[in-house]
CSV table of C-alpha atoms in Angstrom, one decimal:
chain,number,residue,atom,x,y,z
A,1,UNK,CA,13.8,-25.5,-11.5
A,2,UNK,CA,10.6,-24.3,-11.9
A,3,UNK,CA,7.8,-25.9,-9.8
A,4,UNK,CA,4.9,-28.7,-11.1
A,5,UNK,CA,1.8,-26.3,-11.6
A,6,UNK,CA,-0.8,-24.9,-13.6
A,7,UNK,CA,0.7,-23.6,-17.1
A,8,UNK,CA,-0.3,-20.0,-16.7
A,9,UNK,CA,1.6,-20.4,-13.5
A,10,UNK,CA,4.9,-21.7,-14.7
A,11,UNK,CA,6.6,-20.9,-18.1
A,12,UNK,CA,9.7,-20.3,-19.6
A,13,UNK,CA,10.8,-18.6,-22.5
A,14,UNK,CA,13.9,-19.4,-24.8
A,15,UNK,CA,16.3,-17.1,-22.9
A,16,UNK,CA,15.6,-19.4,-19.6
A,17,UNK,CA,13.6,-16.7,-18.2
A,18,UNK,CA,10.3,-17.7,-16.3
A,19,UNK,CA,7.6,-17.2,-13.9
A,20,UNK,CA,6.0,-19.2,-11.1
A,21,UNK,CA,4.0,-18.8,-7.8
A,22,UNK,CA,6.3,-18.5,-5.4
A,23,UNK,CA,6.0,-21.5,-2.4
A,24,UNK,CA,7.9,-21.6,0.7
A,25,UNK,CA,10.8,-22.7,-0.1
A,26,UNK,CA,11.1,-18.7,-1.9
A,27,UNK,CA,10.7,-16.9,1.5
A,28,UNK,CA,14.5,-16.2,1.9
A,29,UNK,CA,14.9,-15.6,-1.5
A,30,UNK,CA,11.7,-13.1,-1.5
A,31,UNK,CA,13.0,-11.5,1.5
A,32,UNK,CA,16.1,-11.0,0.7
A,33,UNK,CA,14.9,-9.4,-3.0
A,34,UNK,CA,12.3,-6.7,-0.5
A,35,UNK,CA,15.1,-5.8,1.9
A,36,UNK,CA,17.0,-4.4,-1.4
A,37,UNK,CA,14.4,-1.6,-0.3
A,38,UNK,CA,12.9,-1.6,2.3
A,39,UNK,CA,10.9,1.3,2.3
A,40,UNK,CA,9.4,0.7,-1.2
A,41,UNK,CA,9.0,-2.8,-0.5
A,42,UNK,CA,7.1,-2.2,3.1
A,43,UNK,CA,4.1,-3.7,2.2
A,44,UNK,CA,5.4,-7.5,1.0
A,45,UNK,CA,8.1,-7.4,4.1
A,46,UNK,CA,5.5,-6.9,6.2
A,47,UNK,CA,3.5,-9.4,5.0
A,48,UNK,CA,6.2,-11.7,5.4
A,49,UNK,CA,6.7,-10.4,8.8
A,50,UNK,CA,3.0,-11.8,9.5
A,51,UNK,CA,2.8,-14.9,7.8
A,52,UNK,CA,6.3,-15.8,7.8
A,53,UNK,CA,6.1,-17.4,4.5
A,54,UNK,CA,6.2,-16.5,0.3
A,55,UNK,CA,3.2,-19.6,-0.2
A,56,UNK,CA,-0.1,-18.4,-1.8
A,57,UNK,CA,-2.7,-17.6,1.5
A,58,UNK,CA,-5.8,-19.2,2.5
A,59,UNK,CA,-7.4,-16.1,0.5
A,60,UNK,CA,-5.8,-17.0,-2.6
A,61,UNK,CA,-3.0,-13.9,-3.1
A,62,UNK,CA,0.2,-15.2,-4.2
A,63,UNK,CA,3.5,-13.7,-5.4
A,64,UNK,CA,4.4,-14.5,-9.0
A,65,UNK,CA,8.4,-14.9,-9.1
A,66,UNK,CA,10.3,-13.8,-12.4
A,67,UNK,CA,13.7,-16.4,-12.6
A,68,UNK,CA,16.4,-16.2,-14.5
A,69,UNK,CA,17.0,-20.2,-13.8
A,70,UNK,CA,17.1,-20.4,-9.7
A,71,UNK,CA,18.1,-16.6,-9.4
A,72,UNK,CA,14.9,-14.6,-8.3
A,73,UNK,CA,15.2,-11.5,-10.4
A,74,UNK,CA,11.8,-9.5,-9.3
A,75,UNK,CA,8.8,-10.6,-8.1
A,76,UNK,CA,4.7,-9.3,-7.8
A,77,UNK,CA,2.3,-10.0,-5.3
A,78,UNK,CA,-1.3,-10.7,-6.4
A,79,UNK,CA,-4.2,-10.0,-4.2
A,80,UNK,CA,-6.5,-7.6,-4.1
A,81,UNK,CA,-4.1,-5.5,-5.7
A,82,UNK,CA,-0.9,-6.2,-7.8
A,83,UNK,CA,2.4,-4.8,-6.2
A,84,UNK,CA,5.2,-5.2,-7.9
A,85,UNK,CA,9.0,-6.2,-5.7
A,86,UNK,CA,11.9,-5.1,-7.5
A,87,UNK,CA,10.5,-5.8,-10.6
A,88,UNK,CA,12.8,-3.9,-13.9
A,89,UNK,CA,10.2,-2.5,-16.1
A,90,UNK,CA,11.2,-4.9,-18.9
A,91,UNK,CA,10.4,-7.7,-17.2
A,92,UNK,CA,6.6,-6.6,-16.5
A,93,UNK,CA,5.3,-8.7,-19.1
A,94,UNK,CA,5.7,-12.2,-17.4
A,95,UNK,CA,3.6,-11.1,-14.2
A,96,UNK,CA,1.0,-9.2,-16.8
A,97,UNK,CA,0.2,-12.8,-18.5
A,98,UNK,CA,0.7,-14.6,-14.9
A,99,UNK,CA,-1.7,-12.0,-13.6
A,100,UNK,CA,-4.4,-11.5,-16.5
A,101,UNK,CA,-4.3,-16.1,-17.1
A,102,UNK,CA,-4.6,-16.3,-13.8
A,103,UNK,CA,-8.3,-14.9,-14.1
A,104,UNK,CA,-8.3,-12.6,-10.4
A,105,UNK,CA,-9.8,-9.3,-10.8
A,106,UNK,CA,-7.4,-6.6,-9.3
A,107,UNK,CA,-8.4,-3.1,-7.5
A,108,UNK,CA,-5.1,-1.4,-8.2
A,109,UNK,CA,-1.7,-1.5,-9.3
A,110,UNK,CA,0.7,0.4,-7.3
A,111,UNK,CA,4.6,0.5,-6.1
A,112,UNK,CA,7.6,2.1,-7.8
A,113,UNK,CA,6.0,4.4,-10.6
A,114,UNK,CA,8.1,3.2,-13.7
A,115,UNK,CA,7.2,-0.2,-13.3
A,116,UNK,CA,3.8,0.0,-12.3
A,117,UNK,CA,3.5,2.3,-15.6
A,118,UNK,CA,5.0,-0.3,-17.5
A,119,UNK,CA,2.8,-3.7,-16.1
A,120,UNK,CA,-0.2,-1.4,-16.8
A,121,UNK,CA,0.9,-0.7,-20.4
A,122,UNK,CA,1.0,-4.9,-20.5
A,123,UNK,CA,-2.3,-5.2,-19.1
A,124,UNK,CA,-4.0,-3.0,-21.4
A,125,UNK,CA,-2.9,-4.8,-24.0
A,126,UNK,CA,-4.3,-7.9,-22.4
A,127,UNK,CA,-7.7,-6.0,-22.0
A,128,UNK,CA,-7.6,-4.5,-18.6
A,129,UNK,CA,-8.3,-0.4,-18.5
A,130,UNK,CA,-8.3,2.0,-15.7
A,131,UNK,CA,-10.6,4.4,-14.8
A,132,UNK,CA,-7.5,6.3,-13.1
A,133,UNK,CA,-3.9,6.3,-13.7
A,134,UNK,CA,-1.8,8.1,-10.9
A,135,UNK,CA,1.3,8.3,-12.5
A,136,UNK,CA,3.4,10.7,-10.3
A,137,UNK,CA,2.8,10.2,-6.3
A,138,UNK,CA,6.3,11.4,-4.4
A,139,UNK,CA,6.8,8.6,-1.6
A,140,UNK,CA,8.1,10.4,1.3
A,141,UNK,CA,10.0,9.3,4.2
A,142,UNK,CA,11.0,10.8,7.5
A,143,UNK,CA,13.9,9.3,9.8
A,144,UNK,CA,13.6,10.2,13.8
A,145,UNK,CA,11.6,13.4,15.3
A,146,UNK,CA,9.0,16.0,13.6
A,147,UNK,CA,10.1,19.3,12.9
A,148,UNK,CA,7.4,20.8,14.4
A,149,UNK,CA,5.3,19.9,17.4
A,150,UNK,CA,3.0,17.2,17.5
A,151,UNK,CA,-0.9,17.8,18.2
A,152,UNK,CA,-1.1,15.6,21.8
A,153,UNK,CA,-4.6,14.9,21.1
A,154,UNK,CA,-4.0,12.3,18.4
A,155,UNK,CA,-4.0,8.7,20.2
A,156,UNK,CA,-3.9,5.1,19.0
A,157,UNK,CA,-7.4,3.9,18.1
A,158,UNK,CA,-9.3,1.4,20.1
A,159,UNK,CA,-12.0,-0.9,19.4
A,160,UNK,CA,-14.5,1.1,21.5
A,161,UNK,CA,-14.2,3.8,18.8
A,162,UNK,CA,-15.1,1.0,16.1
A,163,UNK,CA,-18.2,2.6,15.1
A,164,UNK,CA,-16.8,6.3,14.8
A,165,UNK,CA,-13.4,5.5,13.3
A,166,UNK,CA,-15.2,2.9,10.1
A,167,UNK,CA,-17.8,6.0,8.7
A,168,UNK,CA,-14.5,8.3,9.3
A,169,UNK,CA,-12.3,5.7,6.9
A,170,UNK,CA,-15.4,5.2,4.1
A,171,UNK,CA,-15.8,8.7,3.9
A,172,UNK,CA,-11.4,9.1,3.1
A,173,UNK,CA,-12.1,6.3,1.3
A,174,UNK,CA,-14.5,7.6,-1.5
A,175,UNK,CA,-13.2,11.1,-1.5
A,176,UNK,CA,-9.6,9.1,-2.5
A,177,UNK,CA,-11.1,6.9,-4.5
A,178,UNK,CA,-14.2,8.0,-6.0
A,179,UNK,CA,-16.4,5.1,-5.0
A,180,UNK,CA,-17.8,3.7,-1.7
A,181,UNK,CA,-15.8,0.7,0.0
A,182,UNK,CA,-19.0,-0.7,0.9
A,183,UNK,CA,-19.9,-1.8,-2.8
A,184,UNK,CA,-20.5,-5.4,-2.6
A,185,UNK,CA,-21.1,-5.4,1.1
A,186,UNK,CA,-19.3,-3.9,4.2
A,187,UNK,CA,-17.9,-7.2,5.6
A,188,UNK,CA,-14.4,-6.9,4.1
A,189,UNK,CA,-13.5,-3.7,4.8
A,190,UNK,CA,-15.3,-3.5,7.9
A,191,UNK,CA,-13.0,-6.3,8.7
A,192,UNK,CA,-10.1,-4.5,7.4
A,193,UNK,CA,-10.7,-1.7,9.6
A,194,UNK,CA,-10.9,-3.6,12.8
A,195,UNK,CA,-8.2,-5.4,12.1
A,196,UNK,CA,-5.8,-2.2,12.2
A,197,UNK,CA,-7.1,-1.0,15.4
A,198,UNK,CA,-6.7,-4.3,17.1
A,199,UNK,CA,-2.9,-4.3,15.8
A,200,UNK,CA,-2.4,-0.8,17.5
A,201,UNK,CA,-2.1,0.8,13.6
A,202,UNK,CA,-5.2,3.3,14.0
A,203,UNK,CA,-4.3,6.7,15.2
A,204,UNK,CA,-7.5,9.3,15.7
A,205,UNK,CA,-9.0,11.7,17.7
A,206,UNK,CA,-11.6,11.7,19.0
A,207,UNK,CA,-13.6,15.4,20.2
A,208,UNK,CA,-15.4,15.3,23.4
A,209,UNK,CA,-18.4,15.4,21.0
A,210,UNK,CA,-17.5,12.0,19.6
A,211,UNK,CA,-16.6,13.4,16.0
A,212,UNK,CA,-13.5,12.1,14.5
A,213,UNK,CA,-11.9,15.2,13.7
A,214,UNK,CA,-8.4,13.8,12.3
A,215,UNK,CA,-7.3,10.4,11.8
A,216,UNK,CA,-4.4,7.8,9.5
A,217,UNK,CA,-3.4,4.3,9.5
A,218,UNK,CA,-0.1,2.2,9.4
A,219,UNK,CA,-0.9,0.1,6.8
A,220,UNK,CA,2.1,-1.9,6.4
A,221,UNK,CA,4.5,-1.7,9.7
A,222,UNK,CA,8.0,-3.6,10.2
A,223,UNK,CA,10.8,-3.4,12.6
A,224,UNK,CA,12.6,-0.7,10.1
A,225,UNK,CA,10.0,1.0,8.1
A,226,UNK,CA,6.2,1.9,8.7
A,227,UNK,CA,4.0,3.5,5.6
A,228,UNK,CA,0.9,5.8,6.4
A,229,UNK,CA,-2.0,5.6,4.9
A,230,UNK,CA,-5.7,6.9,5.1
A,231,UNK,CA,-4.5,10.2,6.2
A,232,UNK,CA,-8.2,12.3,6.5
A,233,UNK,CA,-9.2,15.5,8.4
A,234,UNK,CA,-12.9,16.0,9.3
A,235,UNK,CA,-14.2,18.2,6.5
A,236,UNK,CA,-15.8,20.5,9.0
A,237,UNK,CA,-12.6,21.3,10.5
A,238,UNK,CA,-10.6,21.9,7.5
A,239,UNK,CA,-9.1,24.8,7.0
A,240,UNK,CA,-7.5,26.0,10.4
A,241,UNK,CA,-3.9,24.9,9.6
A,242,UNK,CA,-4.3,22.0,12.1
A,243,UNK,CA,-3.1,19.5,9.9
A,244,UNK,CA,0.7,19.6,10.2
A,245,UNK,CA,0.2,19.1,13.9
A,246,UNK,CA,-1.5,15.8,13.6
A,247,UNK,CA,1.2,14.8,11.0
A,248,UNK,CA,3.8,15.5,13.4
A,249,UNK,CA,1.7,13.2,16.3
A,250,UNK,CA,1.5,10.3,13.5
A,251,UNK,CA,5.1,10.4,13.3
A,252,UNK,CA,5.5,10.1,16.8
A,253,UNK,CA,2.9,7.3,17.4
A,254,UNK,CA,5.2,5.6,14.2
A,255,UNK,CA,8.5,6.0,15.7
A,256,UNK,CA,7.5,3.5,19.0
A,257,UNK,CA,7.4,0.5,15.8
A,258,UNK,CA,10.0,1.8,13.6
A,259,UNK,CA,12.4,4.4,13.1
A,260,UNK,CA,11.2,5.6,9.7
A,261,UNK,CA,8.3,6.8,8.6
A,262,UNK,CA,7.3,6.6,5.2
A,263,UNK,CA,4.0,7.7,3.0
A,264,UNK,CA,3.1,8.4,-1.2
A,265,UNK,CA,0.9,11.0,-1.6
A,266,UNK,CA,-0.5,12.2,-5.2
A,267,UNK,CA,2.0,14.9,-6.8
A,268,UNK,CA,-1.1,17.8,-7.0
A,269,UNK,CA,-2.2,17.4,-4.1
A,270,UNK,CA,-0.3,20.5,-3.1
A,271,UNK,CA,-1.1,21.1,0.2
A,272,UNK,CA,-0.9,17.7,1.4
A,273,UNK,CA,2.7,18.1,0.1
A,274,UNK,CA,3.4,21.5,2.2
A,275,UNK,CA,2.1,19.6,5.2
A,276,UNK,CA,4.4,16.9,4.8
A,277,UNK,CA,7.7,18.9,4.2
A,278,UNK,CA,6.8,21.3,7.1
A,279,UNK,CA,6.6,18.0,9.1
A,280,UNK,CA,10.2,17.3,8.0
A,281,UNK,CA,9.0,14.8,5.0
A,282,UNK,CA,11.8,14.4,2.8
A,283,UNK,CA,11.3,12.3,-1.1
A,284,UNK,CA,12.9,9.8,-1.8
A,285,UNK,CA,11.0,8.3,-4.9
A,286,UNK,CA,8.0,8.5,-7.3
A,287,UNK,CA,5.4,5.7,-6.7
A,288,UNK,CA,2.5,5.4,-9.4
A,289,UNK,CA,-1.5,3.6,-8.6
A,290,UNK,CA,-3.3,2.1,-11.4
A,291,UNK,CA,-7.0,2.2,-10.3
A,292,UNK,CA,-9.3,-0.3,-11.9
């Protein structure tokens, strides 16, 4: 049955459809939904993996649940950004209304590209536009070795480096993105930063000189799966075909927390894409981001 909460939190329909906030008792059920895929679903699995439960956080992200009765049939986490768990496209438009009553502001949309085309088509006609839609972003994955040889120089980051690896992740930042992270204050992300090195998930190097010439992220890490993320190469030393090398290294430095290693990367960027399948990168789906 569906839980004792806020309306725009819990309704049902007159096909017995509904959709909550997921609380504890949902963790199995949630985890047992992600594992359906776990290389798309990286991201919530390794948030459960951390927190160990499905119950809204001390932040105040949540996962809206879609049930047909007791059966979860796809579900959404809500943070900063909306990420959809094998959600069908059709059933978008309960998390849209969950999501827009709810009355959070959201920084993206992103996951599986159909349904993160369709919960955006919901939300625009609930008032929310983009200023970007990514629609077509292959997400690659690789399973054991590189297929060429890794860079050595790449290492795992270390809180020493702090103030040369954060400049080096704003600047990938707004290139990706368009707009500084540091709009509204440089706490969070600051935060954000640090917290990756001090899991072991920043990998970088480092010149002699102190420059960061090359470095990426494990954004979301289980036992099975990790995903890369903030992959950026000093703009100065662009150019000299180094890339592929330190692409190989990160897939090294991945492999001692997971056999797979997994990435999305937007479908023009073409020589991103070359790096990749000269590193051995292999697609095995089309994610989508919704940038707000």
């Amino acid at each position: 049955m569906l839980s004792r909460v806020a309306p725009w939190l819990a309704s049902r329909n007159e096909t017995g459809l509904g959709v909550r906030v997921l609380g504890s008792a949902d963790t199995l059920a949630l985890r047992a939904l992600a594992s359906e895929d776990p290389v798309a679903n990286v991201f919530i699995l390794a948030h459960l993996d951390s927190v160990g439960t499905a119950a809204p956080t001390s932040g105040g992200a949540s996962v809206f649940g879609v049930f047909d009765d007791d059966t979860l049939l796809g579900a959404c986490w809500a943070g900063a950004n909306l990420v959809p768990v094998q959600l069908d496209p059709g059933l978008t438009g309960y998390v849209a209304t969950a999501a827009h009553q709810s009355g959070r502001r959201y920084a993206s949309i992103f996951g599986p590209a159909e349904t993160v085309l369709a919960l955006y088509s919901r939300f625009e006609q609930l008032g929310h536009f983009a200023h970007e839609v990514r629609s077509r972003q292959p997400l690659l994955t690789i399973s054991g070795g590189p297929a060429i040889e890794a860079n050595p120089l790449l290492t795992f980051g270390t809180m020493t480096d702090f103030e040369r690896i954060l400049p080096a992740c704003a600047a990938m930042f707004e290139e990706e993105v368009g707009y500084s992270p540091f709009l509204g204050g440089q706490d969070f992300y600051s935060r954000r930063v640090a917290g990756l090195i001090r899991q072991g998930h920043s990998l970088v190097h480092i010149d002699a000189s102190g420059t960061v010439v090359f470095k990426a992220e494990l954004g979301a890490v289980t036992q099975d799966v990790t995903q890369v993320q903030g992959v950026w190469m000093n703009p100065e030393m662009r150019g000299h075909h180094q890339s592929a090398g330190y692409m190989a290294a990160v897939v090294n430095l991945s492999r001692t927390f997971a056999p797979v290693t997994s990435l999305y990367v937007n479908d023009y960027n073409a020589k991103a894409r070359a790096t990749y399948e000269r590193v051995g990168f292999e697609q095995v789906g089309t994610f989508a981001t919704v940038l707000f």
